[in-house]
CSV table of N, CA and C and ligand atoms in Angstrom, one decimal:
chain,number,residue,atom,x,y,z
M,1,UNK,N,9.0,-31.4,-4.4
M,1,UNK,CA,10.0,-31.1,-3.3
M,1,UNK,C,9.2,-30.5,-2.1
M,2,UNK,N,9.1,-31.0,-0.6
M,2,UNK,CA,9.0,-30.2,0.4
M,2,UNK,C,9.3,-29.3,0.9
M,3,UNK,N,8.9,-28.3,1.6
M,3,UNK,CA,9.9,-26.8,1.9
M,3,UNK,C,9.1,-26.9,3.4
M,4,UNK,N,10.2,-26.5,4.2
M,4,UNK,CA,10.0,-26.5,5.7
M,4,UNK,C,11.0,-25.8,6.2
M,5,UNK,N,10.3,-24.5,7.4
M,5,UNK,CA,11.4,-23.7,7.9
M,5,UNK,C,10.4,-23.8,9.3
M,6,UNK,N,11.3,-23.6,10.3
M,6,UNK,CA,10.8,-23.3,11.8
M,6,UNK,C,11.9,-22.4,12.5
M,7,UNK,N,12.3,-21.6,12.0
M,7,UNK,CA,13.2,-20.7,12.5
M,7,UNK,C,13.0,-19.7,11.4
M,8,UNK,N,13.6,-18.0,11.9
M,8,UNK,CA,13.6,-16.6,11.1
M,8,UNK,C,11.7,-16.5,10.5
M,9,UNK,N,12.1,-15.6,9.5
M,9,UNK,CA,10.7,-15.4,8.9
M,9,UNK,C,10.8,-16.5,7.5
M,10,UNK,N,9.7,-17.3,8.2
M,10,UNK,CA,9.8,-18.8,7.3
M,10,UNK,C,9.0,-18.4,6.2
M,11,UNK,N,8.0,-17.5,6.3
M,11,UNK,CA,7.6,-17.7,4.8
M,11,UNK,C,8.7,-16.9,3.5
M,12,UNK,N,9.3,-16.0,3.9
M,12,UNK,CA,10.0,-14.7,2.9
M,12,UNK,C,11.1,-16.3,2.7
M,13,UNK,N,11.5,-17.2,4.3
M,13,UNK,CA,12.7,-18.4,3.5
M,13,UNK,C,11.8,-19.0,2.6
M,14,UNK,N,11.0,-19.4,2.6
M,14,UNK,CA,10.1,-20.6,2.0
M,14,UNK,C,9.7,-20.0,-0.2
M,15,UNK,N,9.4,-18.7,0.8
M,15,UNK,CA,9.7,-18.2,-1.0
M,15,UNK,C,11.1,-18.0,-1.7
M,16,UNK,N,11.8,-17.4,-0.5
M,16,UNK,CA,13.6,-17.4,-1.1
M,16,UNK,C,13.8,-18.9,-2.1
M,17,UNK,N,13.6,-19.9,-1.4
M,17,UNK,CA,14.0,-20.8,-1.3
M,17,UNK,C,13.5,-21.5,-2.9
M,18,UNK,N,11.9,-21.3,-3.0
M,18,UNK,CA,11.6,-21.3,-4.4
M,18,UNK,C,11.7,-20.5,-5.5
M,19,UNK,N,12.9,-19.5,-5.5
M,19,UNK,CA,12.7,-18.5,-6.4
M,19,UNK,C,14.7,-18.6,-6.7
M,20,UNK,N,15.2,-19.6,-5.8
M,20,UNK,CA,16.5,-20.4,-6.3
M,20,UNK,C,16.4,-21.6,-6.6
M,21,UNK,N,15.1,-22.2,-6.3
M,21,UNK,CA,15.2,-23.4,-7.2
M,21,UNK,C,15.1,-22.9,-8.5
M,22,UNK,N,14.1,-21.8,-9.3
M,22,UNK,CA,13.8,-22.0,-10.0
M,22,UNK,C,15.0,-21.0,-10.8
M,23,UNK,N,15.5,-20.5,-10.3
M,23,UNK,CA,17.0,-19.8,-10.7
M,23,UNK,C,17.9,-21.0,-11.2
M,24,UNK,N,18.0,-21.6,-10.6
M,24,UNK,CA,19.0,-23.1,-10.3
M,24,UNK,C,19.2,-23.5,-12.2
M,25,UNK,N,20.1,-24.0,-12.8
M,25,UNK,CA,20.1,-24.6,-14.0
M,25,UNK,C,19.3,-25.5,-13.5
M,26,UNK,N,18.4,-26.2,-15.0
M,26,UNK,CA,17.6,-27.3,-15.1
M,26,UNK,C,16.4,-28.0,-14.0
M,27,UNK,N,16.5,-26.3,-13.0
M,27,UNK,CA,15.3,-26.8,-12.9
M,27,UNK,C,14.4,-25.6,-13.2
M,28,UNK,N,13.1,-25.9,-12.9
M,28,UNK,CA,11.7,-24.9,-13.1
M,28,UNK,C,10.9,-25.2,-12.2
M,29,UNK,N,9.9,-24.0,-11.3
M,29,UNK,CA,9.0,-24.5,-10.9
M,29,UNK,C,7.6,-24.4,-11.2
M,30,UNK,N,6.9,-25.3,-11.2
M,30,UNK,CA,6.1,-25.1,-12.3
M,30,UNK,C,4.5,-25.2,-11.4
M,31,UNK,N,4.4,-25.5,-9.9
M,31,UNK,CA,3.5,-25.1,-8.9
M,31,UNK,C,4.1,-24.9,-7.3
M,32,UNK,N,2.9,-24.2,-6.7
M,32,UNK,CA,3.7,-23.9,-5.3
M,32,UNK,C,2.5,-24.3,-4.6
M,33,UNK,N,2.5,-25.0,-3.7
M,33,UNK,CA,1.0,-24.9,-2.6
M,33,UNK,C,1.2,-23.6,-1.6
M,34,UNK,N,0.0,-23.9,-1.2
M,34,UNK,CA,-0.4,-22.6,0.0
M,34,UNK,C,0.8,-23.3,1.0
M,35,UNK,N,1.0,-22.3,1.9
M,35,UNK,CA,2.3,-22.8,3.3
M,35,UNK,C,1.2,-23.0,4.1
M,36,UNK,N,1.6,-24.0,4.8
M,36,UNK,CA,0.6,-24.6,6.2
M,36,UNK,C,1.5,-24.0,7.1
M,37,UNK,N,1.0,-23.9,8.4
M,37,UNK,CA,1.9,-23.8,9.3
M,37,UNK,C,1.2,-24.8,9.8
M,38,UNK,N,2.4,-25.8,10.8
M,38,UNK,CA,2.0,-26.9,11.5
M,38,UNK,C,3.0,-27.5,12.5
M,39,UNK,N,2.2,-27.6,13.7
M,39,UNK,CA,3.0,-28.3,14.6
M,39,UNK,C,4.6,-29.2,14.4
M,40,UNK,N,5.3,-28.9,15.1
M,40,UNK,CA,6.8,-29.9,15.3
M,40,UNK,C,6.5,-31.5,15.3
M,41,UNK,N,7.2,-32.4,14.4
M,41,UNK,CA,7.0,-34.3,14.9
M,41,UNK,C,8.3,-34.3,15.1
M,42,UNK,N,8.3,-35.5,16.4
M,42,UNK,CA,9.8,-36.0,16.6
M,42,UNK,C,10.9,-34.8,16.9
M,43,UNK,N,12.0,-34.8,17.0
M,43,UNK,CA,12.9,-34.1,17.6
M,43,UNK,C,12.8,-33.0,19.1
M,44,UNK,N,13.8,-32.1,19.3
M,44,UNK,CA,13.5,-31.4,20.7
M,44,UNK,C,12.4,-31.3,21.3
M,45,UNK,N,12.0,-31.2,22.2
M,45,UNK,CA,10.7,-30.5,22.7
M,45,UNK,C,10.5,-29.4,22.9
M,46,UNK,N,9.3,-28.4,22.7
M,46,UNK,CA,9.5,-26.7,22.4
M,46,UNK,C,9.9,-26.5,21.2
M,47,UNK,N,10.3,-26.7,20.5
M,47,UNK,CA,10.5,-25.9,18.9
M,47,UNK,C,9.2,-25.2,18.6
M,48,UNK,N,9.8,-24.4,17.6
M,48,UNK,CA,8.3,-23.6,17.0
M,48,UNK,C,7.8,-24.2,16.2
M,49,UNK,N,6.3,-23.6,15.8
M,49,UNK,CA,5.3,-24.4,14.8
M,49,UNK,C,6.8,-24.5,13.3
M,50,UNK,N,6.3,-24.9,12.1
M,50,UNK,CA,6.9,-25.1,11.0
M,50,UNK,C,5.6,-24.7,10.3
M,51,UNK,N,6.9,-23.6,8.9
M,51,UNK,CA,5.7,-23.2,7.8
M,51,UNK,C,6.1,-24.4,6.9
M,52,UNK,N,5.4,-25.1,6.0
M,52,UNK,CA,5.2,-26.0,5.2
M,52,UNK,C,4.4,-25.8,4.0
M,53,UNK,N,5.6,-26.4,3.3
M,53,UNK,CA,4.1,-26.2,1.8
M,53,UNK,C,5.3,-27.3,0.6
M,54,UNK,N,4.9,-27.7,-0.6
M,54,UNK,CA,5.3,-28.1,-2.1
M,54,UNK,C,5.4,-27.7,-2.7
M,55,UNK,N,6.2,-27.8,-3.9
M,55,UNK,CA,6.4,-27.4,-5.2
M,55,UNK,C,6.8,-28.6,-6.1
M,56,UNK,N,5.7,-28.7,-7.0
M,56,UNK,CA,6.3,-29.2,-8.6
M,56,UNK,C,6.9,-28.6,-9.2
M,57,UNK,N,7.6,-29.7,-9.8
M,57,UNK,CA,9.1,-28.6,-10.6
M,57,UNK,C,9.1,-30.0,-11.7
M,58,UNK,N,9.5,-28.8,-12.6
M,58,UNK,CA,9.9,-29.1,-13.8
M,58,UNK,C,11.9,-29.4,-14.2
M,59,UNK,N,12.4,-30.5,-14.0
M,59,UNK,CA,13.2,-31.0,-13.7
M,59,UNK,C,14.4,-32.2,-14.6
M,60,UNK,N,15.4,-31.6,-14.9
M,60,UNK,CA,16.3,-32.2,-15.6
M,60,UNK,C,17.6,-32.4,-15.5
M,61,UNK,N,17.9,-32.2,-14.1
M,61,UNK,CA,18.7,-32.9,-13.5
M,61,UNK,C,18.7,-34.3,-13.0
M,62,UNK,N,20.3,-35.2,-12.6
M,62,UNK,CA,19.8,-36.4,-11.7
M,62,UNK,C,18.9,-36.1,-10.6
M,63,UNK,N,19.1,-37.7,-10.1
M,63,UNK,CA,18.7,-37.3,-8.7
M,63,UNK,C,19.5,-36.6,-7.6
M,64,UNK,N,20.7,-37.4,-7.5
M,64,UNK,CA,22.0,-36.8,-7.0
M,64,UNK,C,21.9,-35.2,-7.5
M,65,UNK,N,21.9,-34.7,-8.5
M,65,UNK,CA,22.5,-33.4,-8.9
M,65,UNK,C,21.1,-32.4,-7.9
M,66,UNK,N,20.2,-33.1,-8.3
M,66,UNK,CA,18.9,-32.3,-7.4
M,66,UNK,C,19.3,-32.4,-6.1
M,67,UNK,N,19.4,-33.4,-5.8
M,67,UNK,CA,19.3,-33.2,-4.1
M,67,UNK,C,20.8,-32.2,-3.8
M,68,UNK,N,21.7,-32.5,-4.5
M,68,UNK,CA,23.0,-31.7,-4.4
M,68,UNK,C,22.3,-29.9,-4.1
M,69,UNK,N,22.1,-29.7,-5.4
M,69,UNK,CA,21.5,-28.5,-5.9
M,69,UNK,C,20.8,-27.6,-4.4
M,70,UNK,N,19.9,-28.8,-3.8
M,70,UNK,CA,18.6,-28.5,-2.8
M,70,UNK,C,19.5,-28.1,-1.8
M,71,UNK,N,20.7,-29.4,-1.0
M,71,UNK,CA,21.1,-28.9,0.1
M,71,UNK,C,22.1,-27.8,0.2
M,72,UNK,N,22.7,-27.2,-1.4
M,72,UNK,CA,23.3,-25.9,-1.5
M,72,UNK,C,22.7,-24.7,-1.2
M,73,UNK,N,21.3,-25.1,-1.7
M,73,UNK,CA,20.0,-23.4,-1.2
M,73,UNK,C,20.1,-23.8,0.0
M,74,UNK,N,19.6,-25.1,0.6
M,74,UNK,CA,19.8,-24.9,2.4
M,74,UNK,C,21.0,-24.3,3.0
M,75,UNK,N,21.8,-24.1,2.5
M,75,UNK,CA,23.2,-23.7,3.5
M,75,UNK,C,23.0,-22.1,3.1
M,76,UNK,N,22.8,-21.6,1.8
M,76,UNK,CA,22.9,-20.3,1.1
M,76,UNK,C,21.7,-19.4,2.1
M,77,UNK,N,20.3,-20.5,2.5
M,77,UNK,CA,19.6,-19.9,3.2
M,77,UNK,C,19.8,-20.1,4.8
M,78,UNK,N,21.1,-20.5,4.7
M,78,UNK,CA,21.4,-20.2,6.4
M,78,UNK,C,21.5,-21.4,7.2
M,79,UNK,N,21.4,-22.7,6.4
M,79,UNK,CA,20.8,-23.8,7.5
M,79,UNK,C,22.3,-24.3,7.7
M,80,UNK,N,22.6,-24.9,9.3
M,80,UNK,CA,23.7,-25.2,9.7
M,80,UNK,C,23.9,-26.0,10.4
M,81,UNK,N,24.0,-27.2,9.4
M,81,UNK,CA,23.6,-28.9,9.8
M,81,UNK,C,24.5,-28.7,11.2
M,82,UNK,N,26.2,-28.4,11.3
M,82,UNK,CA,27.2,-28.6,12.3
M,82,UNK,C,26.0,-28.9,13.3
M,83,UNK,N,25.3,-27.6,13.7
M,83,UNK,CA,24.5,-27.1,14.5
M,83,UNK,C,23.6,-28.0,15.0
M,84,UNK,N,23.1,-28.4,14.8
M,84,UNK,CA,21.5,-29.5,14.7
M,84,UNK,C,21.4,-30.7,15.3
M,85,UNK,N,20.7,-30.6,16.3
M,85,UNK,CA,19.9,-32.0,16.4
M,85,UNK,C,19.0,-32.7,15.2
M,86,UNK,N,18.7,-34.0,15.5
M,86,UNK,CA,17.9,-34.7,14.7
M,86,UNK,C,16.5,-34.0,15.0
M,87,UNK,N,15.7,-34.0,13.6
M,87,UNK,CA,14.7,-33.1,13.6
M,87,UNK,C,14.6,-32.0,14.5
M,88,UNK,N,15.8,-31.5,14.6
M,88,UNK,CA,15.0,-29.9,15.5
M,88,UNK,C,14.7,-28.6,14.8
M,89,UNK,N,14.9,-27.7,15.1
M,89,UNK,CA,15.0,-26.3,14.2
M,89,UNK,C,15.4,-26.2,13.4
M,90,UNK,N,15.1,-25.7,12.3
M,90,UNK,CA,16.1,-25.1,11.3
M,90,UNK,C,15.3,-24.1,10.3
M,91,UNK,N,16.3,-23.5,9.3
M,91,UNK,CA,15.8,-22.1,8.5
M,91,UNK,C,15.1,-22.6,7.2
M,92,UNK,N,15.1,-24.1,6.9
M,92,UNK,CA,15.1,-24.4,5.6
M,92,UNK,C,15.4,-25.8,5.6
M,93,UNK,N,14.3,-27.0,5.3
M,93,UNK,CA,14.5,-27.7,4.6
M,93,UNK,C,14.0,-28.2,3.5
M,94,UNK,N,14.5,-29.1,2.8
M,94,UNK,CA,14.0,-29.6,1.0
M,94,UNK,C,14.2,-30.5,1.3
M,95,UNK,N,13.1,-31.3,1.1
M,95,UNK,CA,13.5,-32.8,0.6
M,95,UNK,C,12.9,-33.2,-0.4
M,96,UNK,N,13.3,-34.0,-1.1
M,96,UNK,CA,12.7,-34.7,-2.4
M,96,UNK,C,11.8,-35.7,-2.3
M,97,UNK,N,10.3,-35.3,-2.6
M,97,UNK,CA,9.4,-36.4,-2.3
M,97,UNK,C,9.2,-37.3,-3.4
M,98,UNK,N,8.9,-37.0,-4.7
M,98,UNK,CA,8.8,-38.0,-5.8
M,98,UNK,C,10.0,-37.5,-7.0
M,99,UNK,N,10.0,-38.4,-7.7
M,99,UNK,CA,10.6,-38.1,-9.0
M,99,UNK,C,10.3,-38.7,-9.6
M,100,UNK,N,9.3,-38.6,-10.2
M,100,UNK,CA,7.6,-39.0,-11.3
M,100,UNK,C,8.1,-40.4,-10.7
M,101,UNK,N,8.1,-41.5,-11.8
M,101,UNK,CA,7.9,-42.8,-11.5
M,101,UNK,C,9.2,-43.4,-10.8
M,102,UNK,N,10.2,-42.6,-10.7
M,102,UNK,CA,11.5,-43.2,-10.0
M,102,UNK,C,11.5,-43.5,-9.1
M,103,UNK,N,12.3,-44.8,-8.7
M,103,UNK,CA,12.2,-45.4,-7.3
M,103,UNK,C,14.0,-45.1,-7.2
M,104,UNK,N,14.9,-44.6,-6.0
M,104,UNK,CA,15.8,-44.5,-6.2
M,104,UNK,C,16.1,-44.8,-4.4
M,105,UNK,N,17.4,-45.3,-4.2
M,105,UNK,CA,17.8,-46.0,-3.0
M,105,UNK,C,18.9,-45.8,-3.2
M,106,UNK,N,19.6,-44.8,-2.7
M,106,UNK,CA,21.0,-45.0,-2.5
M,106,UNK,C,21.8,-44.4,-1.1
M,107,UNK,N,22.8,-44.3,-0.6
M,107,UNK,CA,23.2,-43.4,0.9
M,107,UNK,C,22.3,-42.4,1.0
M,108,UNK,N,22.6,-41.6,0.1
M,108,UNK,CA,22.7,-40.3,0.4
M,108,UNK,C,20.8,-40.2,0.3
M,109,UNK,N,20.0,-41.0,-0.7
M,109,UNK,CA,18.9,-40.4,-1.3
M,109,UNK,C,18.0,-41.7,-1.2
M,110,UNK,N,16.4,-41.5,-0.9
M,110,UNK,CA,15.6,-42.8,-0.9
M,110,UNK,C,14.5,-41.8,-1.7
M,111,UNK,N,13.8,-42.1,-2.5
M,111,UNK,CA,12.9,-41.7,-3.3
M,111,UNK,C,11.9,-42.5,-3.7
M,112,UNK,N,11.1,-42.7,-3.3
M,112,UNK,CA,10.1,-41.6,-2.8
M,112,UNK,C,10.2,-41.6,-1.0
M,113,UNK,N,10.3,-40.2,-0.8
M,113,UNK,CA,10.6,-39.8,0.6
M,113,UNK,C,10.4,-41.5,1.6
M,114,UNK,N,10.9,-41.7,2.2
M,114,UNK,CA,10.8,-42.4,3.0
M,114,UNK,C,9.4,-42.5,4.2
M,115,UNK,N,9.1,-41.4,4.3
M,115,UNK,CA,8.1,-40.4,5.6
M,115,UNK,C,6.5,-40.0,5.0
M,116,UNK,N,7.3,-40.0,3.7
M,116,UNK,CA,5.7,-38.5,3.2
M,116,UNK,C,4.5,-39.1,3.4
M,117,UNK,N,4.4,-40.5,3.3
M,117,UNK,CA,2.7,-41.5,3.3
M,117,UNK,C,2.5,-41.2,4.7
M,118,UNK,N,3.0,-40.6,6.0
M,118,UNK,CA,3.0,-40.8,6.6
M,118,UNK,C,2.6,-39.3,7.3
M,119,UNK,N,2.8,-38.4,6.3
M,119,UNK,CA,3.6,-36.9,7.3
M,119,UNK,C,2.0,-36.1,6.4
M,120,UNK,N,1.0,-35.6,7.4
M,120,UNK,CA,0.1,-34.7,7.0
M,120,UNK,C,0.7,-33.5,6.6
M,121,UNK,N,1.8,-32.7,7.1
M,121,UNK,CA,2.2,-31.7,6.7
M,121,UNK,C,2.6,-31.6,5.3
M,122,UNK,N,3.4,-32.7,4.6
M,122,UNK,CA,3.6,-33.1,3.6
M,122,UNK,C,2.0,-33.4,2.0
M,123,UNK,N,1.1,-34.4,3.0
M,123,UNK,CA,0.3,-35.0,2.1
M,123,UNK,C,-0.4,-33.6,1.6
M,124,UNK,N,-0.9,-33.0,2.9
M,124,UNK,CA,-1.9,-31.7,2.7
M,124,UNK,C,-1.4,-31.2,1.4
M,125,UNK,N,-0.4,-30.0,1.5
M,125,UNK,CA,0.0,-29.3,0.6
M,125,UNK,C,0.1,-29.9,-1.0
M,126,UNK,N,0.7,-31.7,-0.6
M,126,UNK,CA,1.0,-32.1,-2.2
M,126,UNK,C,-0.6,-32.6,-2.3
M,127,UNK,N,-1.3,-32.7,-2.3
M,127,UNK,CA,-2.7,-33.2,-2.6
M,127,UNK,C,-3.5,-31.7,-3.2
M,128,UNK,N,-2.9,-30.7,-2.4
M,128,UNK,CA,-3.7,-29.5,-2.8
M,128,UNK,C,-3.0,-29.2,-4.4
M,129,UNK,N,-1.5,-29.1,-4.9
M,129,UNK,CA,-1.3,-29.1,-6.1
M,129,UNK,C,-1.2,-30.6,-7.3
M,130,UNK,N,-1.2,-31.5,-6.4
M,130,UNK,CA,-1.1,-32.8,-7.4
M,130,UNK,C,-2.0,-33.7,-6.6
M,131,UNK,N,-2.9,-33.6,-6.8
M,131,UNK,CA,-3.8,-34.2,-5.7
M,131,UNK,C,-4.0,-36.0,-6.4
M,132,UNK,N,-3.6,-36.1,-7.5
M,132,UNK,CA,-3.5,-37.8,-8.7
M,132,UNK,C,-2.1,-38.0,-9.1
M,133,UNK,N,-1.4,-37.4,-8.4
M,133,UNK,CA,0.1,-37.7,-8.7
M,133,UNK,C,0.6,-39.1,-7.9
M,134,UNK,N,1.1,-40.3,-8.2
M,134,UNK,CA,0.8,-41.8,-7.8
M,134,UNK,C,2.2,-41.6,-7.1
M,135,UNK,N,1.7,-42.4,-6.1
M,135,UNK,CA,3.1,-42.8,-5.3
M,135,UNK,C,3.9,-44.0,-6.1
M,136,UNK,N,4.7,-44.5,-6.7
M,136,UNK,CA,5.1,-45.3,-7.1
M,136,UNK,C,5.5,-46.9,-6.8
M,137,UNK,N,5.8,-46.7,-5.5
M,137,UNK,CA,5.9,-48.1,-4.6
M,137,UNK,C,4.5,-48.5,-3.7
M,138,UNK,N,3.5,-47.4,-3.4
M,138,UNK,CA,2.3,-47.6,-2.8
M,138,UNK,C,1.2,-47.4,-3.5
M,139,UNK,N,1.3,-47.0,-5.0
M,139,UNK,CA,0.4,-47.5,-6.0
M,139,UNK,C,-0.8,-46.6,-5.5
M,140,UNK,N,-0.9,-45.7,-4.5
M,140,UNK,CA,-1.5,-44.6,-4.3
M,140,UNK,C,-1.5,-43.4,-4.6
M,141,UNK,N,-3.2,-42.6,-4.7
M,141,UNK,CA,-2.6,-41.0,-5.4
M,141,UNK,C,-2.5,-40.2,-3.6
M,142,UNK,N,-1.7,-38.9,-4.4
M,142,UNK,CA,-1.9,-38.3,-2.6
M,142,UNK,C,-3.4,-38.3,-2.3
M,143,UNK,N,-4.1,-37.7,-3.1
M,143,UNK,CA,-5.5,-37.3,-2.4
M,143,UNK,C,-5.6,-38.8,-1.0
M,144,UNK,N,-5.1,-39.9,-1.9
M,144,UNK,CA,-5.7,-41.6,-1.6
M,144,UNK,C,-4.8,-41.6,-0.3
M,145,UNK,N,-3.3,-41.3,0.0
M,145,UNK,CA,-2.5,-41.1,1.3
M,145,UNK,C,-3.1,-40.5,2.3
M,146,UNK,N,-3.6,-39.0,1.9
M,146,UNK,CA,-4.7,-38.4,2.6
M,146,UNK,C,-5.2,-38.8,3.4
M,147,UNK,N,-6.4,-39.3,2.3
M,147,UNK,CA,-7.5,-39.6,3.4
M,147,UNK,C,-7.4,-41.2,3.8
M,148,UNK,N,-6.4,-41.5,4.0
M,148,UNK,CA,-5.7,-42.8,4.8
M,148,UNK,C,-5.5,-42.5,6.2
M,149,UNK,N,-4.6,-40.9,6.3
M,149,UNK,CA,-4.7,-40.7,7.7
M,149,UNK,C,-5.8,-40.1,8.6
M,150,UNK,N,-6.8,-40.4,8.0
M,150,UNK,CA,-7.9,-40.1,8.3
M,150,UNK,C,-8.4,-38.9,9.2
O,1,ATP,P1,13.4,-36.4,7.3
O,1,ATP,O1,14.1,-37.0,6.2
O,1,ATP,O2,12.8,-37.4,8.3
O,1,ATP,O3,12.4,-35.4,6.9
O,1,ATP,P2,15.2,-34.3,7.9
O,1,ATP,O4,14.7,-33.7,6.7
O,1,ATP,O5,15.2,-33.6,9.2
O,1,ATP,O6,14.5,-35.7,8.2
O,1,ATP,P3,17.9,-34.0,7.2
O,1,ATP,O7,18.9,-33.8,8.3
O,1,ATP,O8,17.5,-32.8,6.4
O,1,ATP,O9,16.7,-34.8,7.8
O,1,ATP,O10,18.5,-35.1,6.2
O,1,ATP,C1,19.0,-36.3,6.6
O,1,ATP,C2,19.5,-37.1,5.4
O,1,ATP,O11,18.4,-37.6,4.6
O,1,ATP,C3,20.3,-36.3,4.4
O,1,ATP,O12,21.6,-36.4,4.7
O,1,ATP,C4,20.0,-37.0,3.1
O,1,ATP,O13,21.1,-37.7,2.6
O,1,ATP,C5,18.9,-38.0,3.4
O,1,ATP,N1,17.8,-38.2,2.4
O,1,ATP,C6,17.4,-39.4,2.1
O,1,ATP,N2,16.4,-39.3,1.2
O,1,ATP,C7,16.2,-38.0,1.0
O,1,ATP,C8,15.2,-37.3,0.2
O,1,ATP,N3,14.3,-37.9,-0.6
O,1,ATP,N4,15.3,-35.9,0.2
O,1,ATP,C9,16.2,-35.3,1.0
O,1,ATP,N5,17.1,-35.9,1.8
O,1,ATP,C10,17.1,-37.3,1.8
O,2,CA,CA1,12.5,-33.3,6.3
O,3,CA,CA1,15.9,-32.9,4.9
């Protein structure tokens, strides 16, 4: 799971935020990377930096029930989609980057993230705790996404 906040004091959300997942039934977290802080992509112009970082979890819910689960802590920690532009500010985001070998496509959910082969803010952190963890559809490990974006 990704964790991204650019609004309030993002790291005390960024830990909030991991310390209800791992509250959450069926799930666990079982690593956390260091928080990057790193520039805004795409959306408003001017926003502030974003703190960034992953977490491996230990996980026994669906996928549906997870992502469910995720965007309940986002609202609990403040985030208020009504409110929002596309990619702009917010107090809290999760998104679901892998779910071990599952490939999943549905409305609501694309798994493995649609973006992450793409998003340094993303690769950094997951290569620092799962640095041989395979992308599924790109047959790549992160460390290998990495240093793709050279
Ligand atoms: P991005 O997905 O590019 O990082 P975002 O996180 O800013 O953008 P949100 O507004 O948080 O976008 O979510 C937009 C939609 O993305 C959600 O309504 C959700 O249904 C969908 N979505 C698709 N795949 C995932 C995923 N793997 N994890 C979280 N949300 C996902
Ligand atoms: Ca996102
Ligand atoms: Ca999101």
């Amino acid at each position: 799971v990704a964790l991204g906040a650019n609004l309030g004091d993002r790291a005390r959300t960024l830990m909030q935020a991991a310390e209800m997942i791992d509250a959450a039934g069926g799930l666990a977290v079982r690593m956390i990377s260091q928080f990057i802080e790193t520039a805004p992509e795409g959306g408003p112009p001017g926003q502030p930096p974003y703190l960034n970082g992953v977490l491996e979890l230990d996980c026994r819910l669906s996928p549906l029930a997870l992502y469910e689960t995720l965007r309940s802590i986002e609202a609990l920690l403040g985030r208020n989609r009504a409110r929002e532009q596309r990619w702009g500010p917010r107090t809290c985001d999760l998104d679901i980057l892998l779910l071990g070998d599952m490939v999943v496509r549905t409305p609501e959910l694309t798994v493995p993230h649609p973006q992450m082969h793409l998003r340094r803010f993303v690769l950094e952190p997951l290569a620092q705790i799962a640095p041989d963890v395979v992308h599924p559809v790109l047959r790549k490990t992160a460390r290998e996404l990495l240093e793709a974006l050279g």
